[in-house]
Amino acid sequence: MKKIVWVILFQFFFSALFAEKYTKEPISWKEVRSQYNWQIPPTFLESETVDLFESILYSEGRILIQTKDSTKQSSILVWNLASKEATRLPWEGGKVTGWTECRGNLLFQTANTLWEMNPQSFAVQRKLVWPDKGKSWKDIVCLENQIYRLDKNQLEVYNWKTGELVSQIPLPFPSVQRITKRNESEIFLISSFWGNTVQVFSPKKQMGMGEFPFPVTHRALFKLAAFGEDQYIIFDPLTKTYGEWKGYGNSIFPLTTKLEVADGSNVFRFSPIQNQIEYQFQWTALMDLPETKIHFVLPKEDTASQVLREETFSSDSNLEVDEAGNRLLVLNIPSRKAGDTGEITVYRALLTRYKIQWNLDPDLSIPQNQNSKLFALYLQDDWFLKMNSPTVTEKRNSLFQESSNLKDVLLKTQEYVASIPYKSGSFEPAPQVIEKNNGGCTEHSYVTMALLRGKGIPARLVWNYLPTETANEITFNHKFVEVWVEGLGWIPMEPLAPPKSKPGVTYARHVVFASLSNPTHPQIAGGDRLVQLAKESLSLGKKIKFKLIVSKSEVGKEVKGPEEKEEGIIPPKTNRALLKGEDLLVP
C-alpha cells in the first residue's frame, strides 16, 4: 500500500483572491452569546412539583418559581442562574396567584392583597387591598403606571398606586391562557390551543401587533419571561426546557447553541452541527492503466450555511475553484499494472453546518435589467425550464399578477412549489411537473427556477446532501434552488425541508457541494455523483474500477466504515415538528 502523505494547504490568500468573483454572501459574522451558562441544566427534587399554568418571575439574575411538596404545601424557590444554587424564599403571605416586575420592584398577588417587594432583600415595601378572593392563578403584568391582569378573554386594568380597577380591555383572540411582558408597551399572549405561536398585543392601542412561532414546544411557553431588550428566558422543570432566546423583529433564535448574525445584514445562522468528514477512495486496475486523472466534488467553502476548517488533501491532488465557488479536487494516479489496487483518503475536513435564515425587506422590488454579464447563466432558459411555455407563463401570471415586489414573488413561489406533492420523478421539465402536480426534489427545483427566471430573478440549482444525522455516509441525493437578492447574496428556496414555505429560510443543515446554472456539473459526467474520471481520462473507464465513500462522524469519534453503518435508525417526528421547524429528517 502506498504510504499516504498529508499536506495542509493554506488557502486563505487563494480564497481572498477570488472572493470578489464568487462570494456574494455575508462573510463577516458576529456571535451572540447567552448571558448564563446552560450546559448543566437545573435539577429539582422528585418531591417538588410545578403547576403548568403558573408563570416564572425573572429578577436580577434569579428565577422565582412556585413549587409544591408532597403535602401540597406551596413555597417559592429562588434559583440563582449564575451560581446554579437554589434557596427558598421565607414567604408567609399565602399562596401566590400572580406576579410581575414593576418599576424596579416585585409585585406578588395573593387573595385580597397585592404585595410590593424589594427585588434584592424581598422586604415588603407596601401592601394594597386587592379585589381578588380567588385561589387560582391569574397572570399580571405591569406597563408604565398600570397593572394588567388576565381574566378569561379580557384584560383587567388596575391603577398601580391605588389598586383600583380602571377599565377592561377585550382581547381579540380566543382561549388566551397566559400573558407575559414583552417590553414596556407590548405583552405576549400565549395559549396551548395555538401551538407554539405567540401573539403580540398592545394594551394601549388595544390591538394585535403580529404573531410569530417561538421555537420550543407550546408547553414550555408557559414558563417564558422577558429579561432584556428582545431577550427571553424559559425555565421549565415540566418539559426540561431551560435556556435563553434572542429576538430580531418577529424571529426568535435559541442561544443554547451558537447564534451568529452577519454584519450589516438581516441574516442569521444557528444550531450548528459539527462533523469530521473523509473522502475514502478505492480503485482497482482491471488492465494495464496509463496515468489517470480523477475528479472529486468537494463541499463549498465558507458559505452562510457551512464552514470548513482543518482541511487536508492528498499530496497527489490539486484544487480547482470556479467563479461560483464550486471546488474540484483533481487526483493523479500514476500508470499501473493490471490487478494493482489502491486506497487513499484524498480529503479530510472539519465541517460545521447551520440552520440559516434571511429576513427579507418587504419593500424590496425586483431589480430591472440585472447585470447580464454577472447573471446571464442564471437567467437563461433551458430544456428543463421552458420558462416561456404556456403552462409556465399561465402559472406565473396566476401567482404573481403584476407584482414587482421581490418578497411577495419569492413567497408565492415557495408556497406554491412546497404544495406540489413529493413523488420520485424522472427529471421532467417544469411544464410537465406543473401539469402532473408531483415530482422529486429536482423537479421542484425546475419549477422554482422556471417561475423566477421568467420574472427576471437570477436562480441557480444547488447540488447537496440532506443528511440524516444518524447516517455515517454522505451520498449525493438532494437539490434545491438559490436566488440572488441584492444586498444579501444567494439565498435558499427549499420547499421540502422545514419551514418549507419561507424563502431564505431552511432548518435542514445541508451539505452543499455545488451551485450550478443547470443540472449538469461541467466536470462530472454521468449525473449526480461526487467522483468521476476527468474528461481526458473518460476513455479509460473499462480499465479501472473505483469507489468513493464519503464518511462523516461526530467530532472526537472514529469514522465508522461502511460495514458498521447503522441502518434504518430514523427518530419518529410528529406533524407539529414538521410544521414548526424542529430537527427533522427528510427522506
XYZ file of C-alpha atoms in Angstrom:
587
model
C 0.000 0.000 0.000
C 1.336 3.356 -0.976
C 2.224 5.472 2.033
C -0.200 8.373 2.455
C 1.448 11.745 2.717
C -0.730 14.545 4.015
C -0.123 18.191 3.266
C -2.088 21.065 4.748
C -2.880 23.642 2.083
C -3.183 27.198 3.289
C -5.937 28.646 1.128
C -6.686 31.966 2.806
C -4.857 34.013 0.195
C -6.305 31.921 -2.617
C -9.857 32.359 -1.334
C -9.424 36.084 -0.775
C -8.104 36.477 -4.308
C -11.330 35.124 -5.801
C -13.765 36.399 -3.150
C -14.994 39.286 -5.269
C -15.804 36.882 -8.091
C -17.916 34.327 -6.340
C -18.532 35.272 -2.683
C -21.683 37.346 -2.725
C -22.866 36.221 0.698
C -22.158 37.985 4.011
C -18.698 36.856 5.173
C -18.358 38.694 8.488
C -20.269 37.188 11.398
C -20.841 38.352 14.952
C -21.587 35.757 17.615
C -24.445 36.463 20.017
C -23.915 34.686 23.328
C -26.246 33.723 26.145
C -25.877 35.608 29.398
C -25.957 32.453 31.529
C -24.387 29.011 31.256
C -26.970 26.336 30.413
C -24.614 23.412 29.889
C -25.671 21.936 33.235
C -29.483 22.086 33.463
C -31.195 22.742 36.799
C -32.291 19.740 38.854
C -35.230 19.520 41.247
C -36.138 17.094 43.974
C -38.603 14.444 42.835
C -40.917 15.502 45.649
C -41.202 19.023 44.173
C -43.956 19.720 41.640
C -44.686 22.755 39.482
C -48.059 23.808 38.099
C -48.235 24.021 34.290
C -50.219 27.271 34.163
C -48.226 29.233 36.741
C -45.580 31.602 35.400
C -41.969 32.153 36.412
C -40.615 35.534 37.512
C -37.166 36.790 36.463
C -35.427 39.246 38.781
C -31.765 40.337 38.725
C -30.225 37.046 37.625
C -32.644 34.870 39.567
C -35.707 32.836 38.681
C -38.627 32.665 41.085
C -40.849 29.632 40.681
C -43.649 28.389 42.919
C -43.445 24.711 43.884
C -45.401 22.236 45.972
C -44.084 19.406 48.123
C -45.651 16.010 48.720
C -48.059 17.538 51.269
C -49.243 20.112 48.673
C -47.603 22.886 50.689
C -46.606 25.818 48.436
C -43.236 27.503 48.628
C -41.203 29.809 46.412
C -37.900 28.563 45.036
C -35.297 31.186 44.117
C -32.840 29.847 41.542
C -29.582 31.784 41.054
C -28.756 31.466 37.353
C -25.059 32.275 37.812
C -24.252 30.041 40.792
C -26.825 27.313 39.955
C -27.911 27.389 43.604
C -31.480 27.279 44.840
C -32.865 28.745 48.067
C -36.343 29.008 49.489
C -37.895 32.409 49.935
C -39.115 32.914 53.523
C -42.564 33.862 52.348
C -45.562 33.823 54.687
C -48.050 35.840 52.686
C -50.004 32.850 51.397
C -50.289 31.233 48.008
C -49.120 33.483 45.164
C -51.642 33.693 42.308
C -49.686 36.003 40.008
C -46.557 38.140 39.996
C -44.627 40.654 37.911
C -41.774 43.151 37.972
C -42.957 46.760 38.223
C -40.923 49.988 38.300
C -37.892 48.236 39.770
C -39.815 46.312 42.439
C -41.670 42.998 42.518
C -45.433 42.616 42.820
C -46.924 39.457 44.370
C -50.656 38.867 44.041
C -52.475 36.824 46.697
C -56.087 36.622 47.814
C -57.182 40.154 48.821
C -53.648 41.599 48.768
C -51.080 42.964 46.332
C -47.589 42.995 47.840
C -44.828 45.326 46.607
C -41.382 43.962 47.473
C -37.708 44.859 47.189
C -36.142 42.639 44.473
C -32.893 42.130 46.417
C -33.999 41.624 50.027
C -37.623 40.667 49.274
C -38.637 43.023 52.081
C -42.252 44.190 51.814
C -42.410 47.842 50.719
C -46.177 48.251 50.833
C -49.437 46.327 50.635
C -52.595 47.163 48.686
C -56.087 45.834 49.103
C -56.607 43.725 46.022
C -60.028 42.827 44.625
C -59.458 39.102 44.179
C -60.576 36.411 46.590
C -59.857 33.516 44.251
C -57.096 30.979 44.686
C -56.457 30.196 41.006
C -53.544 31.677 39.086
C -54.149 34.864 37.072
C -51.212 36.412 35.230
C -50.443 40.068 35.873
C -48.034 42.399 34.047
C -47.014 45.995 34.765
C -46.704 48.511 31.928
C -45.984 52.145 32.776
C -48.288 53.012 35.713
C -50.890 50.348 35.198
C -51.291 46.679 36.072
C -52.960 44.327 33.611
C -54.492 41.068 34.788
C -55.749 38.272 32.549
C -59.374 37.353 33.223
C -60.699 34.893 30.652
C -60.682 36.726 27.280
C -60.089 40.223 28.609
C -57.534 42.301 30.465
C -58.490 43.995 33.708
C -56.651 47.300 34.108
C -55.707 48.472 37.622
C -54.123 51.671 38.919
C -50.618 50.902 40.143
C -50.814 53.293 43.109
C -54.297 52.555 44.426
C -55.010 49.039 43.194
C -58.411 50.180 41.893
C -59.953 48.686 38.749
C -59.791 51.297 35.971
C -61.129 49.551 32.888
C -61.404 46.290 30.977
C -59.928 45.548 27.555
C -61.395 42.717 25.438
C -58.776 40.542 23.763
C -59.116 39.909 20.010
C -58.035 36.277 20.421
C -59.953 33.353 21.963
C -58.660 30.949 24.592
C -55.794 33.073 25.959
C -54.180 31.113 28.799
C -51.106 33.162 29.679
C -49.827 36.699 29.347
C -46.262 37.830 29.887
C -44.447 41.092 29.319
C -42.558 41.566 26.043
C -41.417 45.157 26.587
C -42.752 48.371 28.134
C -45.586 48.674 25.632
C -46.441 45.133 24.498
C -47.342 41.793 26.006
C -47.254 38.224 24.726
C -50.496 36.253 24.587
C -49.948 32.502 24.898
C -52.279 29.537 24.513
C -51.758 25.818 24.093
C -54.609 25.941 21.559
C -52.310 27.890 19.186
C -49.331 25.578 19.491
C -46.072 27.475 19.852
C -47.306 30.608 18.067
C -47.106 33.750 20.212
C -49.466 36.686 19.697
C -48.161 40.206 20.354
C -50.719 42.615 21.872
C -50.572 46.336 22.649
C -52.886 47.237 25.563
C -52.507 50.938 24.794
C -53.553 50.528 21.158
C -55.876 47.654 22.070
C -54.843 45.679 19.031
C -52.713 42.761 17.944
C -49.226 43.684 16.697
C -48.364 40.456 14.925
C -47.527 36.851 15.649
C -44.578 34.532 15.318
C -43.613 30.976 16.209
C -41.380 30.519 19.226
C -39.003 27.586 18.569
C -39.931 25.459 21.603
C -42.828 23.179 22.494
C -46.055 25.008 23.342
C -45.987 23.734 26.927
C -42.579 25.292 27.549
C -44.002 28.695 26.636
C -45.939 28.720 29.914
C -42.596 29.296 31.655
C -41.432 32.165 29.419
C -40.196 35.539 30.705
C -38.513 38.566 29.125
C -35.368 39.840 30.837
C -33.948 42.405 28.431
C -34.480 44.060 25.071
C -35.738 41.190 22.907
C -34.141 38.671 25.280
C -36.168 35.822 26.678
C -35.679 33.033 29.164
C -37.535 29.748 29.632
C -37.189 27.872 32.900
C -39.477 24.867 32.775
C -38.985 21.785 35.000
C -42.004 20.100 33.379
C -40.625 19.852 29.824
C -36.995 20.116 30.982
C -36.595 23.214 28.787
C -34.050 25.720 30.094
C -32.265 28.435 28.187
C -32.241 31.823 26.505
C -33.624 33.075 23.218
C -32.956 36.263 21.264
C -35.491 38.168 19.183
C -34.819 40.023 15.944
C -38.073 41.520 14.722
C -40.526 38.652 14.656
C -37.818 35.989 14.563
C -36.682 34.142 17.680
C -33.382 32.253 17.862
C -32.072 29.917 20.581
C -28.891 30.872 22.430
C -28.365 27.424 23.918
C -26.140 26.854 20.877
C -24.164 29.389 18.869
C -26.112 32.145 17.087
C -24.263 34.252 14.510
C -25.510 37.424 12.846
C -23.994 38.736 9.621
C -22.597 42.240 9.996
C -24.793 44.786 8.270
C -27.354 42.203 7.150
C -30.528 40.652 8.456
C -29.006 37.192 8.112
C -28.701 34.558 10.833
C -27.202 31.121 11.293
C -27.676 28.991 14.375
C -27.910 25.491 15.917
C -24.672 24.213 14.332
C -23.698 20.560 13.930
C -20.025 19.680 13.559
C -18.681 16.572 11.834
C -15.367 15.176 10.695
C -15.707 14.147 7.035
C -13.409 11.967 4.931
C -13.232 11.047 1.245
C -12.033 7.425 1.142
C -11.177 6.399 -2.436
C -10.617 2.794 -3.532
C -9.521 1.722 -7.034
C -8.508 -1.376 -8.970
C -6.718 -1.516 -12.353
C -8.676 -4.027 -14.472
C -5.904 -3.966 -17.124
C -2.704 -2.021 -17.652
C -3.544 1.571 -16.814
C -1.773 4.726 -18.014
C -1.661 7.858 -15.853
C -5.269 8.644 -14.879
C -6.987 11.752 -13.529
C -9.936 11.527 -11.139
C -12.269 14.430 -10.263
C -13.850 14.818 -6.812
C -16.513 17.407 -5.982
C -15.738 18.944 -2.570
C -18.136 20.843 -0.306
C -18.255 24.587 -0.897
C -16.075 26.558 1.478
C -17.293 29.161 3.988
C -20.827 29.820 2.804
C -23.577 31.155 5.050
C -24.735 27.609 5.788
C -21.446 25.744 6.212
C -17.845 26.280 7.274
C -14.845 24.043 6.564
C -11.759 24.009 8.743
C -8.652 21.860 9.197
C -8.753 20.699 5.578
C -6.136 18.215 4.383
C -5.631 16.912 0.848
C -3.749 14.012 -0.707
C -0.300 15.035 -1.877
C -1.109 13.711 -5.374
C -4.010 16.113 -5.825
C -4.621 19.755 -6.670
C -7.583 22.036 -6.010
C -9.573 23.991 -8.592
C -12.188 26.664 -7.756
C -14.565 28.258 -10.267
C -16.252 31.678 -10.165
C -19.290 30.289 -8.299
C -17.111 28.915 -5.516
C -17.532 25.314 -6.649
C -14.485 23.254 -5.719
C -12.974 20.331 -7.581
C -10.118 18.139 -6.371
C -8.067 16.524 -9.152
C -6.199 13.331 -8.217
C -3.422 11.926 -10.410
C -2.968 8.136 -10.357
C 0.373 7.107 -11.935
C 0.413 4.317 -14.534
C -0.383 0.906 -13.025
C -0.318 -2.767 -13.975
C -3.449 -4.905 -14.268
C -4.540 -6.093 -10.844
C -2.956 -3.231 -8.923
C -5.187 -1.734 -6.224
C -5.064 1.359 -4.095
C -6.880 3.013 -1.222
C -6.409 6.701 -0.463
C -8.021 9.200 1.857
C -7.990 12.074 -0.608
C -9.671 14.675 1.587
C -10.468 15.318 5.234
C -12.063 18.343 6.939
C -13.952 19.593 9.948
C -17.408 20.584 8.661
C -19.819 22.833 10.574
C -23.379 23.146 9.237
C -26.017 25.637 10.368
C -29.702 26.325 10.202
C -29.957 29.579 8.244
C -32.423 32.439 7.923
C -32.565 35.580 5.815
C -35.185 38.179 6.803
C -36.219 39.837 3.559
C -37.066 43.511 3.208
C -40.816 43.645 2.431
C -40.327 46.800 0.344
C -37.610 45.433 -1.958
C -38.538 45.455 -5.657
C -37.344 43.109 -8.366
C -34.352 44.858 -9.992
C -34.788 45.737 -13.622
C -32.189 44.621 -16.154
C -29.923 42.614 -13.849
C -26.258 42.857 -14.896
C -26.287 40.474 -17.850
C -22.582 39.731 -17.583
C -22.804 38.549 -13.974
C -26.155 36.790 -14.126
C -26.596 35.682 -17.742
C -26.183 31.982 -16.884
C -28.734 32.223 -14.096
C -31.401 33.967 -16.173
C -31.299 31.933 -19.380
C -33.924 29.419 -20.498
C -33.130 25.729 -20.930
C -34.741 22.394 -21.805
C -35.603 21.642 -18.177
C -37.262 25.050 -17.637
C -39.182 26.049 -20.772
C -39.963 29.157 -18.787
C -41.894 30.837 -21.612
C -44.135 27.853 -22.329
C -47.898 28.466 -21.972
C -48.098 26.266 -18.852
C -45.310 28.065 -17.000
C -46.442 31.511 -18.172
C -50.007 30.843 -17.053
C -48.844 29.654 -13.644
C -46.544 32.657 -13.249
C -49.350 35.083 -14.133
C -51.818 33.419 -11.781
C -49.354 33.510 -8.883
C -47.856 36.977 -9.284
C -50.282 39.001 -11.450
C -48.340 42.230 -11.996
C -46.428 42.195 -8.706
C -42.887 43.591 -8.753
C -42.318 43.114 -5.011
C -39.436 40.685 -4.566
C -40.522 39.226 -1.234
C -44.072 38.758 -2.489
C -42.894 36.901 -5.609
C -40.470 34.694 -3.686
C -43.073 33.897 -1.007
C -45.769 32.942 -3.508
C -43.276 30.828 -5.448
C -42.151 28.997 -2.334
C -45.696 28.407 -1.091
C -46.797 27.031 -4.458
C -43.783 24.763 -5.010
C -43.995 23.468 -1.421
C -47.607 22.476 -2.151
C -46.566 20.192 -5.022
C -46.732 16.627 -3.622
C -43.409 14.829 -3.389
C -43.073 11.814 -5.664
C -39.889 10.381 -7.078
C -39.784 11.630 -10.653
C -37.874 11.187 -13.900
C -36.387 14.685 -14.224
C -39.201 16.074 -16.341
C -39.178 19.766 -17.331
C -41.120 22.373 -15.386
C -44.287 22.456 -17.579
C -44.860 18.723 -17.145
C -44.273 18.929 -13.390
C -46.844 21.726 -13.105
C -49.367 19.736 -15.156
C -48.964 16.420 -13.304
C -48.599 18.222 -9.894
C -45.956 15.968 -8.367
C -42.255 15.381 -8.567
C -38.982 14.851 -6.773
C -36.638 17.466 -5.365
C -35.033 18.042 -8.783
C -38.415 18.699 -10.384
C -39.459 21.016 -7.563
C -36.266 22.928 -8.322
C -37.030 23.104 -12.048
C -40.415 24.697 -11.349
C -38.887 27.234 -8.931
C -36.221 28.254 -11.428
C -38.667 28.481 -14.350
C -41.035 30.748 -12.431
C -38.318 33.060 -11.110
C -36.018 33.287 -14.124
C -39.055 34.171 -16.203
C -39.643 37.036 -13.768
C -36.061 38.299 -14.158
C -34.771 36.897 -10.857
C -31.447 35.013 -11.087
C -31.826 31.424 -9.847
C -29.407 28.507 -9.677
C -29.542 24.825 -8.788
C -27.832 23.603 -5.622
C -26.347 20.098 -5.545
C -26.318 18.957 -1.961
C -26.761 16.193 0.550
C -29.639 16.464 3.017
C -28.383 14.158 5.747
C -29.968 12.031 8.367
C -27.790 12.806 11.338
C -27.519 9.131 12.324
C -26.045 8.133 8.946
C -22.296 7.532 8.712
C -22.008 8.215 4.980
C -22.716 11.186 2.746
C -24.348 10.462 -0.607
C -25.425 12.873 -3.324
C -29.197 12.880 -3.088
C -30.890 16.279 -2.928
C -31.490 19.525 -4.818
C -32.888 22.938 -4.019
C -32.615 26.443 -5.501
C -30.775 29.621 -4.568
C -31.906 33.053 -5.787
C -29.985 36.295 -5.913
C -31.167 39.139 -3.671
C -29.326 42.439 -3.903
C -27.566 43.237 -0.630
C -27.948 39.700 0.727
C -26.457 37.433 -1.937
C -27.673 33.959 -2.832
C -30.460 32.808 -0.529
C -32.109 29.344 -0.342
C -35.525 28.362 -1.682
C -36.026 24.965 -0.013
C -39.632 23.653 -0.368
C -39.076 20.145 1.014
C -37.457 20.813 4.390
C -38.750 22.969 7.278
C -40.127 25.552 7.297
C -40.797 24.834 3.597
C -42.870 27.881 2.607
C -40.472 30.623 3.753
C -37.975 31.944 1.188
C -34.478 32.408 2.595
C -35.056 30.030 5.497
C -34.088 26.389 5.923
C -33.580 24.393 9.093
C -32.217 21.344 7.277
C -28.452 21.524 7.613
C -27.490 20.579 4.055
C -24.003 19.695 2.908
C -23.685 21.934 -0.154
C -21.367 20.719 -2.917
C -22.061 22.916 -5.943
C -24.217 25.778 -7.246
C -24.945 25.411 -10.953
C -26.796 27.165 -13.742
C -28.187 23.831 -14.989
C -28.392 20.210 -13.786
C -25.019 19.208 -15.232
C -21.752 19.696 -13.390
C -19.186 20.763 -16.022
C -16.500 18.461 -14.591
C -18.606 15.421 -13.637
C -20.074 13.206 -16.354
C -22.965 10.885 -15.589
C -25.203 12.874 -13.273
C -25.331 13.142 -9.508
C -22.044 11.821 -8.218
C -19.096 13.196 -6.315
C -16.394 11.340 -8.244
C -15.706 10.701 -11.919
C -12.870 10.274 -14.371
C -11.605 13.560 -15.777
C -12.738 14.242 -19.346
C -9.311 13.358 -20.740
C -9.450 10.030 -18.894
C -13.027 9.009 -19.713
C -11.812 6.571 -22.358
C -10.149 4.563 -19.588
C -13.468 3.712 -17.953
C -13.193 -0.007 -18.803
C -9.676 -0.225 -17.419
C -10.345 0.932 -13.887
C -12.894 0.194 -11.201
C -13.277 2.702 -8.378
C -15.448 3.601 -5.411
C -15.734 6.675 -3.188
C -17.024 6.544 0.378
C -17.688 9.933 1.959
C -17.869 9.270 5.694
C -18.892 11.578 8.494
C -18.555 11.193 12.232
C -19.126 13.246 15.330
C -16.084 15.230 16.340
C -13.917 13.226 18.697
C -15.241 9.864 17.477
C -13.784 7.460 14.963
C -15.251 7.421 11.470
C -17.137 4.157 11.008
C -16.524 2.081 7.936
C -19.344 1.104 5.577
C -19.732 -2.277 7.245
C -20.554 -0.529 10.529
C -23.224 1.697 9.062
C -26.405 1.895 11.092
C -29.490 1.082 9.063
C -32.993 2.388 9.469
C -32.459 4.393 12.651
C -34.743 7.352 11.989
C -36.258 9.070 15.049
C -40.039 9.485 14.703
C -41.231 13.043 14.151
C -44.696 14.477 14.599
C -46.596 16.706 12.213
C -46.034 19.540 14.664
C -42.313 19.013 14.386
C -42.549 19.109 10.603
C -44.569 22.305 10.557
C -42.693 24.171 13.266
C -39.171 23.616 12.006
C -37.808 21.362 14.701
C -34.984 18.949 13.885
C -36.235 16.867 11.003
C -35.102 14.018 8.819
C -36.240 14.332 5.213
C -36.133 11.182 3.039
